């Protein structure tokens, strides 16, 4: 009889331990999720199949899930959607929540079609742009899930007046309606850079020196000044500088790995760096030809004259070659 009671007690303890371990394993490990968020460049975790199953699926989520859907083929094929800019604003909102008082109550993910198709299938996402919010109590399984309009950020629910939606709209949609608080959105700016005071001081000193030269040495009458200014206007105009300013063209963007990207392949658009690169090549060709035509013949030393002429010819030829290489890359 004693052994029977002992056996029952041991079985009860074993069942309790097994059940407790299952319950513990069913809850996501927030320490690992914190580590994934800290490793991401902008607090947005890449949503792979494993991450989806471990941190999104199921009922035991003590946090809200925000998912940004992206597809590189859509971004490249339809640049008017401006998905790269939208992704940047989404990242700013994610960093604001990560620094806020409710950083443990909401996590931001990105579902890239090239990495995983499961989130698109489960949440029935078939068009972009699309950002969804999954409340903690909503069960997510392997079957399809239909979210309500209140949990979707699409043009029909948010509108397109302020598109691409700024980070503040993401903060309002993801947090304020759920009672979650975020830190202030910290936008990168040259004015916040530690080198800005140095640049400002250098600019003021240079301006003061230039004004001094103008009024004391009649610099405005020197032809070299007007030659340099003419070349600067030529370079700025052929680089499309005014077009970039009027249209707000970014100088560069970042790819999905966070690396700087200065050129867009194919006919998907043009960045500011592309225009200024071509403008520099045009300037090199023009200056090289002008040097060979007007300046080189005035050099009395034959060896020096021939050497500089060959260098100018090679520089012009190389610049023309690079121009056609860029043109081929853009047009195929």
mmCIF file of C-alpha atoms in Angstrom:
data_model
loop_
_atom_site.group_PDB
_atom_site.id
_atom_site.type_symbol
_atom_site.label_atom_id
_atom_site.label_comp_id
_atom_site.label_asym_id
_atom_site.label_seq_id
_atom_site.Cartn_x
_atom_site.Cartn_y
_atom_site.Cartn_z
ATOM 1 C CA UNK A 1 0.000 0.000 0.000
ATOM 2 C CA UNK A 2 2.861 2.322 0.878
ATOM 3 C CA UNK A 3 4.618 1.612 -2.411
ATOM 4 C CA UNK A 4 1.383 2.242 -4.313
ATOM 5 C CA UNK A 5 1.017 5.705 -2.749
ATOM 6 C CA UNK A 6 4.686 6.462 -3.435
ATOM 7 C CA UNK A 7 4.272 5.403 -7.069
ATOM 8 C CA UNK A 8 1.260 7.665 -7.494
ATOM 9 C CA UNK A 9 3.105 10.582 -5.942
ATOM 10 C CA UNK A 10 6.118 10.093 -8.213
ATOM 11 C CA UNK A 11 3.881 9.865 -11.276
ATOM 12 C CA UNK A 12 2.144 13.061 -10.230
ATOM 13 C CA UNK A 13 5.463 14.871 -9.849
ATOM 14 C CA UNK A 14 6.676 13.617 -13.236
ATOM 15 C CA UNK A 15 3.461 14.719 -14.968
ATOM 16 C CA UNK A 16 3.666 18.127 -13.296
ATOM 17 C CA UNK A 17 7.263 18.626 -14.395
ATOM 18 C CA UNK A 18 6.505 17.574 -17.976
ATOM 19 C CA UNK A 19 3.454 19.848 -18.149
ATOM 20 C CA UNK A 20 5.357 22.785 -16.691
ATOM 21 C CA UNK A 21 8.198 22.325 -19.153
ATOM 22 C CA UNK A 22 5.751 22.322 -22.041
ATOM 23 C CA UNK A 23 4.111 25.496 -20.806
ATOM 24 C CA UNK A 24 7.450 27.181 -20.394
ATOM 25 C CA UNK A 25 8.632 26.078 -23.820
ATOM 26 C CA UNK A 26 5.382 27.317 -25.347
ATOM 27 C CA UNK A 27 6.148 30.880 -24.305
ATOM 28 C CA UNK A 28 8.677 32.710 -26.483
ATOM 29 C CA UNK A 29 12.096 33.358 -25.001
ATOM 30 C CA UNK A 30 12.174 37.148 -24.802
ATOM 31 C CA UNK A 31 15.886 37.222 -24.073
ATOM 32 C CA UNK A 32 16.594 35.703 -27.478
ATOM 33 C CA UNK A 33 14.139 38.090 -29.103
ATOM 34 C CA UNK A 34 15.863 41.030 -27.399
ATOM 35 C CA UNK A 35 19.179 39.765 -28.768
ATOM 36 C CA UNK A 36 17.770 39.553 -32.312
ATOM 37 C CA UNK A 37 16.426 43.096 -32.036
ATOM 38 C CA UNK A 38 19.732 44.426 -30.712
ATOM 39 C CA UNK A 39 21.615 42.750 -33.571
ATOM 40 C CA UNK A 40 19.364 44.367 -36.205
ATOM 41 C CA UNK A 41 20.605 47.698 -37.571
ATOM 42 C CA UNK A 42 17.285 49.477 -36.906
ATOM 43 C CA UNK A 43 15.535 47.235 -34.327
ATOM 44 C CA UNK A 44 13.636 45.373 -37.083
ATOM 45 C CA UNK A 45 14.005 41.580 -36.942
ATOM 46 C CA UNK A 46 14.060 39.661 -40.213
ATOM 47 C CA UNK A 47 11.088 37.276 -40.208
ATOM 48 C CA UNK A 48 12.313 33.851 -41.336
ATOM 49 C CA UNK A 49 10.223 30.682 -41.063
ATOM 50 C CA UNK A 50 11.911 29.760 -37.774
ATOM 51 C CA UNK A 51 11.408 33.229 -36.284
ATOM 52 C CA UNK A 52 7.767 33.188 -37.398
ATOM 53 C CA UNK A 53 7.076 29.852 -35.709
ATOM 54 C CA UNK A 54 8.947 30.739 -32.529
ATOM 55 C CA UNK A 55 7.859 34.325 -31.877
ATOM 56 C CA UNK A 56 4.662 34.975 -33.834
ATOM 57 C CA UNK A 57 2.655 31.772 -34.062
ATOM 58 C CA UNK A 58 0.592 30.597 -31.093
ATOM 59 C CA UNK A 59 -1.312 32.362 -28.294
ATOM 60 C CA UNK A 60 1.388 32.829 -25.642
ATOM 61 C CA UNK A 61 2.678 36.178 -26.855
ATOM 62 C CA UNK A 62 2.967 38.876 -24.186
ATOM 63 C CA UNK A 63 3.686 41.477 -26.851
ATOM 64 C CA UNK A 64 2.260 43.034 -30.015
ATOM 65 C CA UNK A 65 3.775 42.029 -33.343
ATOM 66 C CA UNK A 66 4.298 44.518 -36.182
ATOM 67 C CA UNK A 67 5.241 43.113 -39.613
ATOM 68 C CA UNK A 68 6.429 45.072 -42.637
ATOM 69 C CA UNK A 69 6.098 43.142 -45.906
ATOM 70 C CA UNK A 70 8.646 43.695 -48.661
ATOM 71 C CA UNK A 71 9.630 42.219 -52.005
ATOM 72 C CA UNK A 72 12.743 43.269 -53.871
ATOM 73 C CA UNK A 73 11.215 42.536 -57.266
ATOM 74 C CA UNK A 74 8.284 44.852 -56.504
ATOM 75 C CA UNK A 75 10.588 47.585 -55.180
ATOM 76 C CA UNK A 76 12.768 47.462 -58.292
ATOM 77 C CA UNK A 77 9.914 46.992 -60.750
ATOM 78 C CA UNK A 78 7.734 49.785 -59.372
ATOM 79 C CA UNK A 79 9.906 52.565 -57.881
ATOM 80 C CA UNK A 80 6.887 54.870 -57.614
ATOM 81 C CA UNK A 81 5.830 52.868 -54.536
ATOM 82 C CA UNK A 82 8.918 54.237 -52.769
ATOM 83 C CA UNK A 83 9.157 51.139 -50.612
ATOM 84 C CA UNK A 84 12.755 51.867 -49.613
ATOM 85 C CA UNK A 85 11.732 55.201 -48.109
ATOM 86 C CA UNK A 86 8.770 53.548 -46.382
ATOM 87 C CA UNK A 87 11.060 50.881 -44.938
ATOM 88 C CA UNK A 88 13.362 53.585 -43.566
ATOM 89 C CA UNK A 89 10.457 55.288 -41.763
ATOM 90 C CA UNK A 90 9.326 51.911 -40.412
ATOM 91 C CA UNK A 91 12.814 51.382 -38.991
ATOM 92 C CA UNK A 92 12.756 54.808 -37.309
ATOM 93 C CA UNK A 93 9.468 53.875 -35.616
ATOM 94 C CA UNK A 94 10.933 50.534 -34.505
ATOM 95 C CA UNK A 95 13.930 52.273 -32.916
ATOM 96 C CA UNK A 96 11.605 54.731 -31.175
ATOM 97 C CA UNK A 97 9.670 51.879 -29.550
ATOM 98 C CA UNK A 98 12.880 50.001 -28.705
ATOM 99 C CA UNK A 99 14.078 53.061 -26.741
ATOM 100 C CA UNK A 100 10.668 53.734 -25.167
ATOM 101 C CA UNK A 101 9.160 52.584 -21.856
ATOM 102 C CA UNK A 102 7.128 49.794 -23.528
ATOM 103 C CA UNK A 103 10.001 48.221 -25.455
ATOM 104 C CA UNK A 104 9.048 44.766 -24.152
ATOM 105 C CA UNK A 105 5.425 45.040 -25.312
ATOM 106 C CA UNK A 106 5.933 45.414 -29.078
ATOM 107 C CA UNK A 107 8.442 44.012 -31.559
ATOM 108 C CA UNK A 108 8.938 44.951 -35.192
ATOM 109 C CA UNK A 109 9.610 42.409 -37.946
ATOM 110 C CA UNK A 110 10.186 42.483 -41.701
ATOM 111 C CA UNK A 111 8.846 39.724 -43.919
ATOM 112 C CA UNK A 112 10.892 39.669 -47.129
ATOM 113 C CA UNK A 113 9.444 37.593 -49.936
ATOM 114 C CA UNK A 114 12.924 36.447 -50.958
ATOM 115 C CA UNK A 115 13.549 35.063 -47.454
ATOM 116 C CA UNK A 116 10.209 33.526 -46.496
ATOM 117 C CA UNK A 117 6.862 33.132 -48.236
ATOM 118 C CA UNK A 118 5.048 31.738 -45.188
ATOM 119 C CA UNK A 119 4.058 35.116 -43.632
ATOM 120 C CA UNK A 120 2.574 36.225 -46.956
ATOM 121 C CA UNK A 121 0.520 33.022 -47.181
ATOM 122 C CA UNK A 122 -0.626 32.944 -43.544
ATOM 123 C CA UNK A 123 -1.677 36.610 -43.426
ATOM 124 C CA UNK A 124 -2.973 36.654 -47.034
ATOM 125 C CA UNK A 125 -0.779 39.519 -48.216
ATOM 126 C CA UNK A 126 -0.810 39.820 -52.007
ATOM 127 C CA UNK A 127 -0.054 43.522 -52.599
ATOM 128 C CA UNK A 128 2.349 46.151 -51.323
ATOM 129 C CA UNK A 129 2.706 48.365 -49.394
ATOM 130 C CA UNK A 130 1.348 46.446 -46.420
ATOM 131 C CA UNK A 131 2.103 46.579 -42.692
ATOM 132 C CA UNK A 132 0.110 44.577 -40.150
ATOM 133 C CA UNK A 133 -0.313 44.587 -36.395
ATOM 134 C CA UNK A 134 -1.030 41.358 -34.503
ATOM 135 C CA UNK A 135 -2.342 41.876 -30.938
ATOM 136 C CA UNK A 136 -0.979 39.619 -28.173
ATOM 137 C CA UNK A 137 -4.182 37.627 -27.711
ATOM 138 C CA UNK A 138 -4.735 36.815 -31.387
ATOM 139 C CA UNK A 139 -3.905 33.220 -32.266
ATOM 140 C CA UNK A 140 -1.730 32.720 -35.337
ATOM 141 C CA UNK A 141 -1.575 29.191 -36.726
ATOM 142 C CA UNK A 142 -0.373 27.510 -39.864
ATOM 143 C CA UNK A 143 -3.705 28.156 -41.604
ATOM 144 C CA UNK A 144 -4.612 31.487 -43.159
ATOM 145 C CA UNK A 145 -5.609 34.373 -40.901
ATOM 146 C CA UNK A 146 -7.798 37.293 -41.903
ATOM 147 C CA UNK A 147 -6.911 40.485 -40.025
ATOM 148 C CA UNK A 148 -9.388 43.305 -39.626
ATOM 149 C CA UNK A 149 -8.976 46.684 -41.306
ATOM 150 C CA UNK A 150 -8.003 48.220 -37.959
ATOM 151 C CA UNK A 151 -4.880 46.018 -37.878
ATOM 152 C CA UNK A 152 -3.686 46.727 -41.444
ATOM 153 C CA UNK A 153 -1.684 49.658 -42.768
ATOM 154 C CA UNK A 154 -2.547 49.770 -46.460
ATOM 155 C CA UNK A 155 -3.449 52.719 -48.721
ATOM 156 C CA UNK A 156 -7.168 51.998 -48.222
ATOM 157 C CA UNK A 157 -6.970 52.274 -44.423
ATOM 158 C CA UNK A 158 -4.252 54.901 -43.901
ATOM 159 C CA UNK A 159 -4.534 56.958 -47.072
ATOM 160 C CA UNK A 160 -1.899 58.230 -49.464
ATOM 161 C CA UNK A 161 -1.773 61.954 -48.667
ATOM 162 C CA UNK A 162 1.377 61.631 -46.515
ATOM 163 C CA UNK A 163 2.800 58.649 -48.360
ATOM 164 C CA UNK A 164 5.368 57.279 -47.806
ATOM 165 C CA UNK A 165 3.977 57.244 -44.284
ATOM 166 C CA UNK A 166 6.369 58.908 -41.829
ATOM 167 C CA UNK A 167 7.549 57.185 -38.669
ATOM 168 C CA UNK A 168 5.120 59.214 -36.576
ATOM 169 C CA UNK A 169 2.164 57.574 -38.335
ATOM 170 C CA UNK A 170 3.663 54.141 -37.647
ATOM 171 C CA UNK A 171 4.056 55.091 -33.979
ATOM 172 C CA UNK A 172 0.444 56.236 -33.794
ATOM 173 C CA UNK A 173 -0.910 53.176 -35.565
ATOM 174 C CA UNK A 174 1.166 50.589 -33.715
ATOM 175 C CA UNK A 175 1.356 52.094 -30.257
ATOM 176 C CA UNK A 176 -1.027 54.890 -29.399
ATOM 177 C CA UNK A 177 -4.135 52.889 -30.242
ATOM 178 C CA UNK A 178 -2.869 50.058 -28.003
ATOM 179 C CA UNK A 179 -1.728 52.314 -25.192
ATOM 180 C CA UNK A 180 1.955 51.711 -25.940
ATOM 181 C CA UNK A 181 4.409 54.556 -25.532
ATOM 182 C CA UNK A 182 7.462 55.177 -27.705
ATOM 183 C CA UNK A 183 10.417 57.493 -27.399
ATOM 184 C CA UNK A 184 10.708 60.494 -29.676
ATOM 185 C CA UNK A 185 11.495 59.609 -33.284
ATOM 186 C CA UNK A 186 15.190 60.325 -33.771
ATOM 187 C CA UNK A 187 15.804 61.286 -37.378
ATOM 188 C CA UNK A 188 19.414 61.388 -38.571
ATOM 189 C CA UNK A 189 20.542 64.894 -39.444
ATOM 190 C CA UNK A 190 23.779 66.671 -40.217
ATOM 191 C CA UNK A 191 22.870 69.152 -37.477
ATOM 192 C CA UNK A 192 23.095 66.372 -34.869
ATOM 193 C CA UNK A 193 26.514 65.256 -36.059
ATOM 194 C CA UNK A 194 29.463 66.067 -33.748
ATOM 195 C CA UNK A 195 31.397 67.389 -36.750
ATOM 196 C CA UNK A 196 28.715 69.947 -37.653
ATOM 197 C CA UNK A 197 30.123 72.693 -35.366
ATOM 198 C CA UNK A 198 33.548 72.131 -36.935
ATOM 199 C CA UNK A 199 32.120 72.376 -40.447
ATOM 200 C CA UNK A 200 30.138 75.481 -39.536
ATOM 201 C CA UNK A 201 33.162 77.172 -38.020
ATOM 202 C CA UNK A 202 35.300 76.254 -41.043
ATOM 203 C CA UNK A 203 32.673 77.644 -43.400
ATOM 204 C CA UNK A 204 32.438 80.926 -41.508
ATOM 205 C CA UNK A 205 36.211 81.318 -41.443
ATOM 206 C CA UNK A 206 36.453 80.547 -45.174
ATOM 207 C CA UNK A 207 33.669 83.020 -45.948
ATOM 208 C CA UNK A 208 35.362 85.722 -43.906
ATOM 209 C CA UNK A 209 38.651 85.089 -45.697
ATOM 210 C CA UNK A 210 36.933 85.201 -49.109
ATOM 211 C CA UNK A 211 35.242 88.491 -48.271
ATOM 212 C CA UNK A 212 38.585 89.857 -47.150
ATOM 213 C CA UNK A 213 40.197 88.826 -50.436
ATOM 214 C CA UNK A 214 37.386 90.327 -52.514
ATOM 215 C CA UNK A 215 37.632 93.745 -50.900
ATOM 216 C CA UNK A 216 41.411 93.907 -50.510
ATOM 217 C CA UNK A 217 42.842 92.234 -53.615
ATOM 218 C CA UNK A 218 40.099 92.746 -56.228
ATOM 219 C CA UNK A 219 39.555 88.994 -56.538
ATOM 220 C CA UNK A 220 36.439 89.572 -58.609
ATOM 221 C CA UNK A 221 38.599 90.898 -61.420
ATOM 222 C CA UNK A 222 40.736 87.781 -61.579
ATOM 223 C CA UNK A 223 39.768 85.571 -64.577
ATOM 224 C CA UNK A 224 40.666 82.350 -62.700
ATOM 225 C CA UNK A 225 37.760 82.910 -60.288
ATOM 226 C CA UNK A 226 35.243 83.156 -63.121
ATOM 227 C CA UNK A 227 36.750 80.127 -64.827
ATOM 228 C CA UNK A 228 36.307 78.032 -61.674
ATOM 229 C CA UNK A 229 32.760 79.331 -61.136
ATOM 230 C CA UNK A 230 31.877 78.521 -64.766
ATOM 231 C CA UNK A 231 33.157 74.971 -64.380
ATOM 232 C CA UNK A 232 31.182 74.606 -61.141
ATOM 233 C CA UNK A 233 27.962 75.757 -62.847
ATOM 234 C CA UNK A 234 28.643 73.396 -65.752
ATOM 235 C CA UNK A 235 29.252 70.466 -63.410
ATOM 236 C CA UNK A 236 26.159 71.184 -61.294
ATOM 237 C CA UNK A 237 23.888 71.565 -64.330
ATOM 238 C CA UNK A 238 24.946 68.447 -66.243
ATOM 239 C CA UNK A 239 24.766 66.460 -62.980
ATOM 240 C CA UNK A 240 21.062 67.237 -62.671
ATOM 241 C CA UNK A 241 21.532 69.133 -59.424
ATOM 242 C CA UNK A 242 18.356 71.218 -59.706
ATOM 243 C CA UNK A 243 16.320 68.153 -60.680
ATOM 244 C CA UNK A 244 17.533 66.351 -57.560
ATOM 245 C CA UNK A 245 16.630 69.325 -55.367
ATOM 246 C CA UNK A 246 13.170 69.850 -56.884
ATOM 247 C CA UNK A 247 12.230 66.153 -56.894
ATOM 248 C CA UNK A 248 13.878 65.348 -53.570
ATOM 249 C CA UNK A 249 16.062 62.613 -55.072
ATOM 250 C CA UNK A 250 18.189 60.939 -52.349
ATOM 251 C CA UNK A 251 21.949 60.986 -52.850
ATOM 252 C CA UNK A 252 22.170 57.314 -51.853
ATOM 253 C CA UNK A 253 20.083 54.592 -50.219
ATOM 254 C CA UNK A 254 20.797 51.527 -48.116
ATOM 255 C CA UNK A 255 20.089 47.985 -49.259
ATOM 256 C CA UNK A 256 18.524 45.303 -47.079
ATOM 257 C CA UNK A 257 21.897 44.501 -45.509
ATOM 258 C CA UNK A 258 22.475 48.123 -44.526
ATOM 259 C CA UNK A 259 25.179 48.754 -47.116
ATOM 260 C CA UNK A 260 25.305 52.042 -49.003
ATOM 261 C CA UNK A 261 23.967 51.879 -52.556
ATOM 262 C CA UNK A 262 24.870 54.705 -54.947
ATOM 263 C CA UNK A 263 23.591 53.242 -58.236
ATOM 264 C CA UNK A 264 20.261 51.681 -59.224
ATOM 265 C CA UNK A 265 20.452 48.990 -61.862
ATOM 266 C CA UNK A 266 18.027 48.889 -64.766
ATOM 267 C CA UNK A 267 15.450 51.549 -65.571
ATOM 268 C CA UNK A 268 14.111 51.835 -62.019
ATOM 269 C CA UNK A 269 15.252 55.405 -61.442
ATOM 270 C CA UNK A 270 18.369 57.332 -60.572
ATOM 271 C CA UNK A 271 20.026 58.431 -57.361
ATOM 272 C CA UNK A 272 21.786 61.734 -56.823
ATOM 273 C CA UNK A 273 25.201 60.057 -56.755
ATOM 274 C CA UNK A 274 24.647 58.710 -60.288
ATOM 275 C CA UNK A 275 24.025 62.171 -61.717
ATOM 276 C CA UNK A 276 27.024 63.750 -60.005
ATOM 277 C CA UNK A 277 29.233 60.843 -61.081
ATOM 278 C CA UNK A 278 28.276 61.388 -64.709
ATOM 279 C CA UNK A 279 28.670 65.152 -64.307
ATOM 280 C CA UNK A 280 32.203 64.586 -63.017
ATOM 281 C CA UNK A 281 32.984 62.342 -65.993
ATOM 282 C CA UNK A 282 31.674 64.992 -68.388
ATOM 283 C CA UNK A 283 33.829 67.606 -66.651
ATOM 284 C CA UNK A 284 36.923 65.397 -66.918
ATOM 285 C CA UNK A 285 36.368 64.869 -70.644
ATOM 286 C CA UNK A 286 35.801 68.583 -71.264
ATOM 287 C CA UNK A 287 38.798 69.726 -69.222
ATOM 288 C CA UNK A 288 41.046 67.086 -70.807
ATOM 289 C CA UNK A 289 40.110 68.127 -74.330
ATOM 290 C CA UNK A 290 40.480 71.801 -73.447
ATOM 291 C CA UNK A 291 43.924 71.151 -71.952
ATOM 292 C CA UNK A 292 45.138 69.200 -74.998
ATOM 293 C CA UNK A 293 43.770 71.847 -77.390
ATOM 294 C CA UNK A 294 44.738 75.129 -75.714
ATOM 295 C CA UNK A 295 47.265 74.616 -72.921
ATOM 296 C CA UNK A 296 49.501 71.742 -74.011
ATOM 297 C CA UNK A 297 50.713 73.458 -77.229
ATOM 298 C CA UNK A 298 52.053 76.363 -75.134
ATOM 299 C CA UNK A 299 54.461 74.132 -73.197
ATOM 300 C CA UNK A 300 57.946 74.650 -74.585
ATOM 301 C CA UNK A 301 59.462 71.389 -73.293
ATOM 302 C CA UNK A 302 58.619 68.732 -75.882
ATOM 303 C CA UNK A 303 58.888 65.731 -73.526
ATOM 304 C CA UNK A 304 56.695 67.370 -70.874
ATOM 305 C CA UNK A 305 54.216 68.539 -73.533
ATOM 306 C CA UNK A 306 53.898 65.072 -75.070
ATOM 307 C CA UNK A 307 53.617 63.376 -71.675
ATOM 308 C CA UNK A 308 50.865 65.684 -70.429
ATOM 309 C CA UNK A 309 49.045 65.387 -73.744
ATOM 310 C CA UNK A 310 49.059 61.583 -73.482
ATOM 311 C CA UNK A 311 47.817 61.777 -69.894
ATOM 312 C CA UNK A 312 45.014 64.119 -70.940
ATOM 313 C CA UNK A 313 44.073 61.827 -73.824
ATOM 314 C CA UNK A 314 44.030 58.766 -71.567
ATOM 315 C CA UNK A 315 41.933 60.598 -68.971
ATOM 316 C CA UNK A 316 39.405 61.676 -71.603
ATOM 317 C CA UNK A 317 39.242 58.181 -73.117
ATOM 318 C CA UNK A 318 38.835 56.560 -69.699
ATOM 319 C CA UNK A 319 36.060 58.964 -68.742
ATOM 320 C CA UNK A 320 34.194 58.291 -71.996
ATOM 321 C CA UNK A 321 34.575 54.550 -71.436
ATOM 322 C CA UNK A 322 33.180 54.797 -67.881
ATOM 323 C CA UNK A 323 30.272 56.888 -69.165
ATOM 324 C CA UNK A 324 29.290 54.217 -71.670
ATOM 325 C CA UNK A 325 29.713 51.509 -69.009
ATOM 326 C CA UNK A 326 27.219 53.318 -66.768
ATOM 327 C CA UNK A 327 24.878 53.819 -69.715
ATOM 328 C CA UNK A 328 25.067 50.094 -70.508
ATOM 329 C CA UNK A 329 24.369 49.196 -66.879
ATOM 330 C CA UNK A 330 21.234 51.363 -66.869
ATOM 331 C CA UNK A 331 19.860 50.323 -70.259
ATOM 332 C CA UNK A 332 21.193 46.798 -70.731
#
